[in-house]
Short mmCIF file of C-alpha atoms in Angstrom, two decimals:
data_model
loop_
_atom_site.label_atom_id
_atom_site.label_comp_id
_atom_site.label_asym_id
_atom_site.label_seq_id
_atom_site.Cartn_x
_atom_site.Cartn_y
_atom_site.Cartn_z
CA UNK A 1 0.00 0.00 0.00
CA UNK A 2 3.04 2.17 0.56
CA UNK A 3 4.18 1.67 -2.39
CA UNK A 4 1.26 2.44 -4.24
CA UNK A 5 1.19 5.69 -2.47
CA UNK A 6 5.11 6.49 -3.13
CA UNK A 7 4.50 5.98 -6.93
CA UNK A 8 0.90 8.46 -7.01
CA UNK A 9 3.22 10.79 -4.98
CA UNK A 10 5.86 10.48 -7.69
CA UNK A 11 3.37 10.67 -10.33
CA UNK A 12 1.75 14.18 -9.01
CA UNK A 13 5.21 15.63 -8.33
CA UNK A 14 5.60 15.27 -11.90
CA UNK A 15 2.47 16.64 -13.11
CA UNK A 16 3.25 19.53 -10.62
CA UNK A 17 6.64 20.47 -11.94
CA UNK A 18 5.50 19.86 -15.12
CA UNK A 19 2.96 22.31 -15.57
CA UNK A 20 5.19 25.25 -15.99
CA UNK A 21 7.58 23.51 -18.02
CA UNK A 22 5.30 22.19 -20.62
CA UNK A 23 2.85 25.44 -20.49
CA UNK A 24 2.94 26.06 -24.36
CA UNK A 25 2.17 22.22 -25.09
CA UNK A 26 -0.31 21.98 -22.51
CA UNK A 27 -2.53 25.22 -24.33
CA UNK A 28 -2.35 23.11 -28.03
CA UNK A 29 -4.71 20.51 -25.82
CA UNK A 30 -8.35 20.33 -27.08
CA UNK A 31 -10.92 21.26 -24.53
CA UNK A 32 -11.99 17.84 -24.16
CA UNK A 33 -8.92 16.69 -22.84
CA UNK A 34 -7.92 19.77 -20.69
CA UNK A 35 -11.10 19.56 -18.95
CA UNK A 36 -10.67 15.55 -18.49
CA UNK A 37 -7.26 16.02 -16.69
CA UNK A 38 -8.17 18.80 -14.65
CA UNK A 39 -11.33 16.58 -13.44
CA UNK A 40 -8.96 14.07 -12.65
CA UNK A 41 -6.36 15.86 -10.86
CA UNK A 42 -9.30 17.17 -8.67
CA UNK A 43 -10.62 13.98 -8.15
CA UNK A 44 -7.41 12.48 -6.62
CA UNK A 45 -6.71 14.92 -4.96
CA UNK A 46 -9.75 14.63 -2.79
CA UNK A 47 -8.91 10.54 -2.69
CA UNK A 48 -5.91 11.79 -0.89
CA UNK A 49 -6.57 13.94 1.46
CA UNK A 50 -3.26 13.48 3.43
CA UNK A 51 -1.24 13.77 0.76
CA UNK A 52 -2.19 17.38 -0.16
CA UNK A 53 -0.49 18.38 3.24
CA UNK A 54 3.04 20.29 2.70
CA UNK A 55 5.63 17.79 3.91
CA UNK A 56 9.15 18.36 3.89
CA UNK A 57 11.67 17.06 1.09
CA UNK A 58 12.31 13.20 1.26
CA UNK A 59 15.43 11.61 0.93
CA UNK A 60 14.81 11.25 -2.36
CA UNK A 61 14.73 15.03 -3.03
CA UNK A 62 11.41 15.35 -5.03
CA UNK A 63 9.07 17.61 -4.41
CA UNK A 64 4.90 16.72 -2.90
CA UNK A 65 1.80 18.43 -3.56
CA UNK A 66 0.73 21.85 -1.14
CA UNK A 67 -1.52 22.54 0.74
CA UNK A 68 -5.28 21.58 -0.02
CA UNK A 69 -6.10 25.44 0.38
CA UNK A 70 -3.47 26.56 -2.26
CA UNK A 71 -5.62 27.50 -5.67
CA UNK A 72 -5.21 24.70 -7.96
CA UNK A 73 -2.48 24.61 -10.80
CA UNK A 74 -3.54 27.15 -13.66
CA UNK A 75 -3.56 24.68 -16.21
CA UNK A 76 -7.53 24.99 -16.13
CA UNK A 77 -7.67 28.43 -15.65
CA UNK A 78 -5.40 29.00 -18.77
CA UNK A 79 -7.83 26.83 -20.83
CA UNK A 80 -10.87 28.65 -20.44
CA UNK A 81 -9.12 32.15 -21.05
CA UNK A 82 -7.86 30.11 -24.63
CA UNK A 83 -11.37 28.60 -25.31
CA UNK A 84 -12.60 32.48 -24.76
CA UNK A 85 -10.26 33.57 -27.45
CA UNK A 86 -11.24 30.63 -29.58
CA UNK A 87 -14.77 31.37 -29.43
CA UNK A 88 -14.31 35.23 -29.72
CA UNK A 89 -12.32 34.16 -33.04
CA UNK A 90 -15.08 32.02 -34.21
CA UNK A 91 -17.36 34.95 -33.95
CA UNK A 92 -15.07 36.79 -35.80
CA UNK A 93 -14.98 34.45 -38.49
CA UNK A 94 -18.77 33.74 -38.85
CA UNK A 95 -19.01 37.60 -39.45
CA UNK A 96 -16.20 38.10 -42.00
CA UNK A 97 -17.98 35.23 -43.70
CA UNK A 98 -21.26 36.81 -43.73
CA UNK A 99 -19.60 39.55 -45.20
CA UNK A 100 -17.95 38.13 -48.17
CA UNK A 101 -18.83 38.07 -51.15
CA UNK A 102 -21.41 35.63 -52.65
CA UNK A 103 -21.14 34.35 -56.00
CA UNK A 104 -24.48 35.02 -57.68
CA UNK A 105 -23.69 33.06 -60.79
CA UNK A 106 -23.35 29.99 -59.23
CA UNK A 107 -27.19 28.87 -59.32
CA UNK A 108 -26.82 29.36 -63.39
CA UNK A 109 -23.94 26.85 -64.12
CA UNK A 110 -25.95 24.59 -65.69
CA UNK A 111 -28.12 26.82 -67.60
CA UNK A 112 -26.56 27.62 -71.06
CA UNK A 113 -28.84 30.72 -71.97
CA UNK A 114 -27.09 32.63 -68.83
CA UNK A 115 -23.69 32.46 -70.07
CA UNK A 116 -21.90 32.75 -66.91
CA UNK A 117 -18.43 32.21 -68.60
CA UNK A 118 -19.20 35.27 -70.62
CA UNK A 119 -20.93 37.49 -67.79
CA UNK A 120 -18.22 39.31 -66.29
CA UNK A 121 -17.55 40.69 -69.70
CA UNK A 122 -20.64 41.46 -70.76
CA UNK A 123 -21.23 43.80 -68.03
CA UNK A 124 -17.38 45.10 -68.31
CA UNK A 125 -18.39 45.91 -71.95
CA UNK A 126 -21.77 47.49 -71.09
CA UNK A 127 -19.70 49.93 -68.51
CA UNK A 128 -17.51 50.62 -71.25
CA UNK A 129 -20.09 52.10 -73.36
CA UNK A 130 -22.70 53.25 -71.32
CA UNK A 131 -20.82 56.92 -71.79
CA UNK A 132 -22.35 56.91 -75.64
CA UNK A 133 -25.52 56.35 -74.37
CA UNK A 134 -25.27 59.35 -71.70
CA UNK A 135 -26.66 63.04 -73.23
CA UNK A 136 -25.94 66.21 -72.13
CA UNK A 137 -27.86 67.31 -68.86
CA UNK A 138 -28.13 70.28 -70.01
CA UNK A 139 -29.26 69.52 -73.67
CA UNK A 140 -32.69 71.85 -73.19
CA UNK A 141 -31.02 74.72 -73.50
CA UNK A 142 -30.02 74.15 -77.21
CA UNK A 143 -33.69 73.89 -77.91
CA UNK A 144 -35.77 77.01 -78.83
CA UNK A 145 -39.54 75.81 -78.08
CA UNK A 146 -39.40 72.77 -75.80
CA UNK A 147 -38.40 72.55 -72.41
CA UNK A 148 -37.63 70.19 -69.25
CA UNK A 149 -41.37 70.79 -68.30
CA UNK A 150 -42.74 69.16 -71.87
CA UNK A 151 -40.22 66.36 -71.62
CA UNK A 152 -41.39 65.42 -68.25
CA UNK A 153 -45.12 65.27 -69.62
CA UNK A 154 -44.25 63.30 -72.36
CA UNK A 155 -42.33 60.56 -70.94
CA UNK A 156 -45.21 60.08 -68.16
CA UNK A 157 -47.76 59.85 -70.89
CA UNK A 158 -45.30 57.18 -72.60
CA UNK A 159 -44.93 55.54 -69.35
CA UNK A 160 -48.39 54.66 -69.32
CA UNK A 161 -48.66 53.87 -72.79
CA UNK A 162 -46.13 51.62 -72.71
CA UNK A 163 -48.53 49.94 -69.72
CA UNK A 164 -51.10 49.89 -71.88
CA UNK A 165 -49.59 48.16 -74.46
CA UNK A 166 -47.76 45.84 -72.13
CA UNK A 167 -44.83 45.52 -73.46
CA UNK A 168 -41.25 44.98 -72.35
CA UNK A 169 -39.63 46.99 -69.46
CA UNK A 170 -36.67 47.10 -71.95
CA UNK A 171 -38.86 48.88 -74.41
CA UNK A 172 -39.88 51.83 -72.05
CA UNK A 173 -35.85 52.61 -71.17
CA UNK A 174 -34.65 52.29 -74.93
CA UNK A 175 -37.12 54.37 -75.80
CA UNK A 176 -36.57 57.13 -73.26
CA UNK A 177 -33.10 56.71 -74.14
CA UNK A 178 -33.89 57.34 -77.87
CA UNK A 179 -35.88 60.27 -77.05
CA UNK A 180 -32.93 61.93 -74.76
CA UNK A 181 -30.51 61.42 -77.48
CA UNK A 182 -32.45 62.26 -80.39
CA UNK A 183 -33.49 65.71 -78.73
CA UNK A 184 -29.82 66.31 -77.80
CA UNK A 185 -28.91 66.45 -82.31
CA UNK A 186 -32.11 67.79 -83.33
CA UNK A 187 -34.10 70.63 -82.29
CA UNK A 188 -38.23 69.76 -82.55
CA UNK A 189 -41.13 71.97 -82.39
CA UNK A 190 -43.51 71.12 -79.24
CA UNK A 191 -46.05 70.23 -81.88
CA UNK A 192 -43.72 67.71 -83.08
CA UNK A 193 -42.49 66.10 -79.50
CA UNK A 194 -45.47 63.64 -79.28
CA UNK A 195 -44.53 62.65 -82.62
CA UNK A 196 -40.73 62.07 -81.68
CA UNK A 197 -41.95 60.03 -78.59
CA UNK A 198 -44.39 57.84 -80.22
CA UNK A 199 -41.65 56.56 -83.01
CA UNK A 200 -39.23 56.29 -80.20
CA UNK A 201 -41.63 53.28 -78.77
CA UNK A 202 -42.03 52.04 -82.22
CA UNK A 203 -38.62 51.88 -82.90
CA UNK A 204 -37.67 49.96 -79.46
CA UNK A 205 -40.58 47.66 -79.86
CA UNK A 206 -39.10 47.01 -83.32
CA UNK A 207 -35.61 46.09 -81.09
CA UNK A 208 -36.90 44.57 -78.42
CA UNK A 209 -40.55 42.55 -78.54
CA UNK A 210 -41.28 39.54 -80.70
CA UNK A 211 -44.88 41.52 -81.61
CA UNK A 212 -44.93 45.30 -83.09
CA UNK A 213 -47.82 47.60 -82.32
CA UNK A 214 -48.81 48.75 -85.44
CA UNK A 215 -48.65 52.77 -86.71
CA UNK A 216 -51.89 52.56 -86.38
CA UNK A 217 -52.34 51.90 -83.40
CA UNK A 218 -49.73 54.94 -82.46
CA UNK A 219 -52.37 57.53 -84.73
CA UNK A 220 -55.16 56.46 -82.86
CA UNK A 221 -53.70 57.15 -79.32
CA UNK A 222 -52.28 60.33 -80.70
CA UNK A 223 -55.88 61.45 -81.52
CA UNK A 224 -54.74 60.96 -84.57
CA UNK A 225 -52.90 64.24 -84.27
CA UNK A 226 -50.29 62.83 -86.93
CA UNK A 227 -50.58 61.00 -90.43
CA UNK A 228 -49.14 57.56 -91.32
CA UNK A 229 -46.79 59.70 -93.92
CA UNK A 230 -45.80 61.63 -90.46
CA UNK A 231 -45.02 58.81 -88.65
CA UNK A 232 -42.63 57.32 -91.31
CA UNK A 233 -40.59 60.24 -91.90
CA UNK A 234 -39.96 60.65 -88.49
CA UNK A 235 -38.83 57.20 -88.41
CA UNK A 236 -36.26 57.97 -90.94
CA UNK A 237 -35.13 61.27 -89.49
CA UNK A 238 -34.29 59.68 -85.80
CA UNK A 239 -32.52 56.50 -87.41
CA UNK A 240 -30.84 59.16 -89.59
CA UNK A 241 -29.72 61.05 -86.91
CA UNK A 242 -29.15 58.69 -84.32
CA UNK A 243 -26.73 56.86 -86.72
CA UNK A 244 -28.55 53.39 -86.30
CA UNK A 245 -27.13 52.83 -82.80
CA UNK A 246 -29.68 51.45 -80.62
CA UNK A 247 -27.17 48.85 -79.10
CA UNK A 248 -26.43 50.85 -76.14
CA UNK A 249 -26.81 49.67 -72.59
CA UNK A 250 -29.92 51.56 -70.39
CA UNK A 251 -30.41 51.13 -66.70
CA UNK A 252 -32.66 48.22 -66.77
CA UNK A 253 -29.34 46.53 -68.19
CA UNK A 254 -27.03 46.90 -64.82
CA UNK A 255 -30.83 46.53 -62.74
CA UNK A 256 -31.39 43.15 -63.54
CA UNK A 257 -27.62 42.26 -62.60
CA UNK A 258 -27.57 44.34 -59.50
CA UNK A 259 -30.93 43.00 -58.20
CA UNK A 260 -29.18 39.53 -58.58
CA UNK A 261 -25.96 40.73 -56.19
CA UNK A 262 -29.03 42.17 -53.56
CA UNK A 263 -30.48 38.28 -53.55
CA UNK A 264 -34.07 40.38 -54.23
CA UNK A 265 -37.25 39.10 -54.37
CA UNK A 266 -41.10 40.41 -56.06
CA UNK A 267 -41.10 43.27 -53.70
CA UNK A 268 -37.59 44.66 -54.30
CA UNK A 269 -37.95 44.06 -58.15
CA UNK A 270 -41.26 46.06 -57.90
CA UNK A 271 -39.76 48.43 -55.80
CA UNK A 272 -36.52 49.03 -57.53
CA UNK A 273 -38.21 49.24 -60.84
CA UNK A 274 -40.81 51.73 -59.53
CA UNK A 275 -38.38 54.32 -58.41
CA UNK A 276 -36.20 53.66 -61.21
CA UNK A 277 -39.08 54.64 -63.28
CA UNK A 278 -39.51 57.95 -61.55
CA UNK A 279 -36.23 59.16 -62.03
CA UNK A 280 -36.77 58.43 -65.79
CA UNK A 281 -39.28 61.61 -65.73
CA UNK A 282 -37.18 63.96 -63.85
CA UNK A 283 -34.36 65.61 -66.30
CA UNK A 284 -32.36 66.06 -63.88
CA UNK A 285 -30.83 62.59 -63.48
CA UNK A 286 -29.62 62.28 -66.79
CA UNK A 287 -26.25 63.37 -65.27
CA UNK A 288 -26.15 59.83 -63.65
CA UNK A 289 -24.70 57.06 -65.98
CA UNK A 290 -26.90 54.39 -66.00
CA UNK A 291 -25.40 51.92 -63.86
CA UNK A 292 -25.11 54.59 -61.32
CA UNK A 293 -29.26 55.22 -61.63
CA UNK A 294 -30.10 51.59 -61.30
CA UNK A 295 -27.89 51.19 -58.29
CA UNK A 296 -29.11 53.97 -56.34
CA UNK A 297 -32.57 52.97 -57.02
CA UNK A 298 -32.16 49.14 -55.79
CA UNK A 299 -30.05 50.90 -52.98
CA UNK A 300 -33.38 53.52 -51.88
CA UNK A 301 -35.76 50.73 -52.54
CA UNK A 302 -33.77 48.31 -49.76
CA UNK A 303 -34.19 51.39 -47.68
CA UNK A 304 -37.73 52.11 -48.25
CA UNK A 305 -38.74 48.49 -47.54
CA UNK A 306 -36.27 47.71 -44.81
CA UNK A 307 -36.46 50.33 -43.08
CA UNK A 308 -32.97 50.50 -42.50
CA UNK A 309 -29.59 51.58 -44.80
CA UNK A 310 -29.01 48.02 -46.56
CA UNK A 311 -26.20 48.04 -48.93
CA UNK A 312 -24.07 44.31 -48.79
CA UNK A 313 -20.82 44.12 -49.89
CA UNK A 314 -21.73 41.86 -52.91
CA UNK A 315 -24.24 44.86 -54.17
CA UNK A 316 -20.70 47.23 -53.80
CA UNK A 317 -18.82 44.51 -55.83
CA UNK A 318 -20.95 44.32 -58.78
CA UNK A 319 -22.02 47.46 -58.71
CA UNK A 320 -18.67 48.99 -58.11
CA UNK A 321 -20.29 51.64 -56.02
CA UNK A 322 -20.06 52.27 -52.15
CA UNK A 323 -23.07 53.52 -49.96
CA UNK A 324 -21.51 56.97 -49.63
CA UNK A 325 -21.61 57.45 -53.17
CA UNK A 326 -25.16 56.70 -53.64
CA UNK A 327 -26.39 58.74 -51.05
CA UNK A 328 -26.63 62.15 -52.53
CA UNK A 329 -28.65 60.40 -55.36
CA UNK A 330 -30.52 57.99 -53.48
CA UNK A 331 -32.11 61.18 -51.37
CA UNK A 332 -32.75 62.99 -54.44
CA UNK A 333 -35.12 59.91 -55.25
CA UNK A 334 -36.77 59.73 -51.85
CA UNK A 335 -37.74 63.30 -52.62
CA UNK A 336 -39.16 61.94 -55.90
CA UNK A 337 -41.12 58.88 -54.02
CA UNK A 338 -42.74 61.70 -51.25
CA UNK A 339 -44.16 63.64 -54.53
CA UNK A 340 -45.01 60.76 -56.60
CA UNK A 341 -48.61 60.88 -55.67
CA UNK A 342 -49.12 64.69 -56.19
CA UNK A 343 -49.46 67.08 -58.97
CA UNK A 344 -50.50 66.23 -62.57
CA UNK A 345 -47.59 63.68 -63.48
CA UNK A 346 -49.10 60.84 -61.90
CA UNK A 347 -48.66 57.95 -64.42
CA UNK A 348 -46.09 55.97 -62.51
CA UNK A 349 -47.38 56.34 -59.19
CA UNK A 350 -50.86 54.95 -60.78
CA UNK A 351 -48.94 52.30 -62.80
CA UNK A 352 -47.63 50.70 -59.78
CA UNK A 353 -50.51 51.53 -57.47
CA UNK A 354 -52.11 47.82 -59.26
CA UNK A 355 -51.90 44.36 -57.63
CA UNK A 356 -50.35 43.25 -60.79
CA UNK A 357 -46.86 45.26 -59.35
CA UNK A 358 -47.10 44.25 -55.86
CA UNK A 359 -48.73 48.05 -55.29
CA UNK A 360 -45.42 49.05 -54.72
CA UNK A 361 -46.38 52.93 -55.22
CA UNK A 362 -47.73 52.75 -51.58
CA UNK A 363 -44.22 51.74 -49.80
CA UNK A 364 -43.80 54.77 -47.38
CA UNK A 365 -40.36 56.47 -48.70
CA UNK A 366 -37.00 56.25 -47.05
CA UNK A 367 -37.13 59.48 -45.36
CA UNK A 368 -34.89 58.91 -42.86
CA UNK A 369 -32.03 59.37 -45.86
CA UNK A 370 -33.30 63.28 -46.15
CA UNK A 371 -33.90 63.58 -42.59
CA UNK A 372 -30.24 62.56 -41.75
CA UNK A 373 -29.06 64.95 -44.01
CA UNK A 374 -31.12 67.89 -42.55
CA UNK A 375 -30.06 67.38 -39.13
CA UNK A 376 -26.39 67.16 -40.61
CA UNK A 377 -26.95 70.66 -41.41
CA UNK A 378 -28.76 71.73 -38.19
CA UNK A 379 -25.37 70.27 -36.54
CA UNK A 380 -23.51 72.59 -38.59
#
């Protein structure tokens, strides 16, 4: 029995003088085993009551264990402090990882007609050349009997035509963008701007949808205001003019994509589209490129319907834009969502005011955007 006590004795001596020297091996230990040994150390220790007593050095010269009210060895202590850290990194590393980026293409590897090999240059062409598609912003003043006011009423009228109709959302942003840059060449008498706007449709629908509406069609909404003869050499003035080019990216290009990075569902389509549509009236915001447009809008509308800023760091990746830089524009189309409802230019409020687009019109705005900005200034 002595024996059997000499060689525990020996054994904790060990463990005792061992615990400073092997301190860095002893913190590579999982918690499993950490916690194990300690539970053991404790438990013999209580086994052996007498033996936790100081006693002075044998004749062999090793060291016992102290006294039972001395703390016991660190080794535990040290564990938990390194399974804190370990956690705290954890944490750390489930938020970077919510953070990164998300590949948005993956879910279309399989499907030919998305071209995901081809993507990334698609949209690095489109950037490339969505500076031809850009006019002046201040293209009005070259024109002697129009003006931003008549422009605005037109392209809400065409809005809702276009509704009508039901055609593409491509069609209705080609042919704004036809308008804009046929306007910016040629100077038109206001009599004639209904014309220009009605073959600007006809001409997209001739790019864009599978069926055409028909010139008649055009006269008869006009009030027949205009002849066929009318219609067709306008046609051949703006094609003239315009050089041909229709190719040229508009923001429902870059929405699509950047509605992909912000993982978006019916409402934020809706949403997005619906603001993105009000801008298209204001002549203002042709100073914005498009990509710029359609990512401030999908940025406002995740504001509007969150409640919150929203802006992830996949929608900054593909749409190479940060928060701050959207925020001057993004407030400029709150103010455009608080007036959408008022004054005679009503048709996109109305057009999205339908079950059909999730009656996105009546999404309170994100004024919070403007109201951070004002008490900026109050600050100051």
């Amino acid at each position: 029995m002595g024996g059997r006590k000499f060689g525990l004795r020996r054994a904790l001596s060990e463990i005792n003088q061992n615990l400073d020297k092997g301190h860095d091996h002893c913190l590579a230990k999982k918690r499993t085993s950490s916690l194990k040994l300690a539970v053991e150390i404790a438990n013999k220790k209580q086994c052996f009551p007498e033996e936790t007593k100081k006693l002075n050095g044998s004749e062999e010269g090793f060291g016992v264990w102290q006294d039972q009210n001395e703390p016991v060895p660190m080794f535990l202590e040290t564990s938990e402090t390194m399974l804190e850290d370990h956690d705290m990194e954890e944490v750390e590393m489930e938020d970077s990882f919510e953070e990164s980026v998300i590949d948005i293409d993956a879910c279309d590897d399989g499907n030919q007609l998305a071209v995901v090999e081809y993507v990334e240059d698609l949209y690095a062409h489109y950037r490339n050349m969505e500076s031809c598609s850009m006019v002046s912003p201040d293209y009005m003043t070259q024109q002697f009997d129009i003006n931003q006011r008549m422009r605005a009423v037109l392209i809400d009228w065409l809005i809702e035509v276009h509704h009508k109709f039901v055609l593409l959302p491509e069609s209705l942003f080609l042919t704004v963008n036809l308008i804009d840059r046929f306007l910016a060449k040629q100077s038109v008498i206001r009599t004639n701007l209904q014309l220009v706007g009605l073959v600007a449709m006809l001409l997209a629908c001739k790019y864009e949808e599978i069926t055409v509406p028909i010139i008649e069609d055009l006269m008869f909404i006009s009030d027949k205001a205009y002849s066929r003869s009318q219609f067709l050499v306008m046609e051949k003035l703006m094609l003239n003019t315009l050089e041909f080019n229709m190719s040229l990216p508009t923001p429902y290009a870059f929405m699509k994509r950047f509605l992909k990075a912000a993982q978006s569902d019916s409402k934020l389509d809706h949403m997005s589209f619906y603001l993105m549509e009000l801008c298209l009236v204001e002549y203002e915001m042709l100073k914005y490129p498009p990509s710029f447009l359609a990512a401030a809008s999908v940025y406002t509308a995740q504001c509007s319907l969150y409640g919150i800023k929203q802006w992830s760091k996949t929608c900054e990746y593909h749409t190479t834009y940060s928060e701050d830089q959207l925020l001057q524009c993004s407030r400029k189309i709150v103010g455009y969502h608080q007036k959408a409802a008022l004054g005679r230019l009503t048709g996109v409020y109305r057009k999205y005011n339908t079950s059909l687009l999730g009656y996105a019109a009546k999404c309170e705005p994100a004024t919070f955007l403007i109201e951070e900005t004002n008490n900026i200034l109050i600050e100051k």
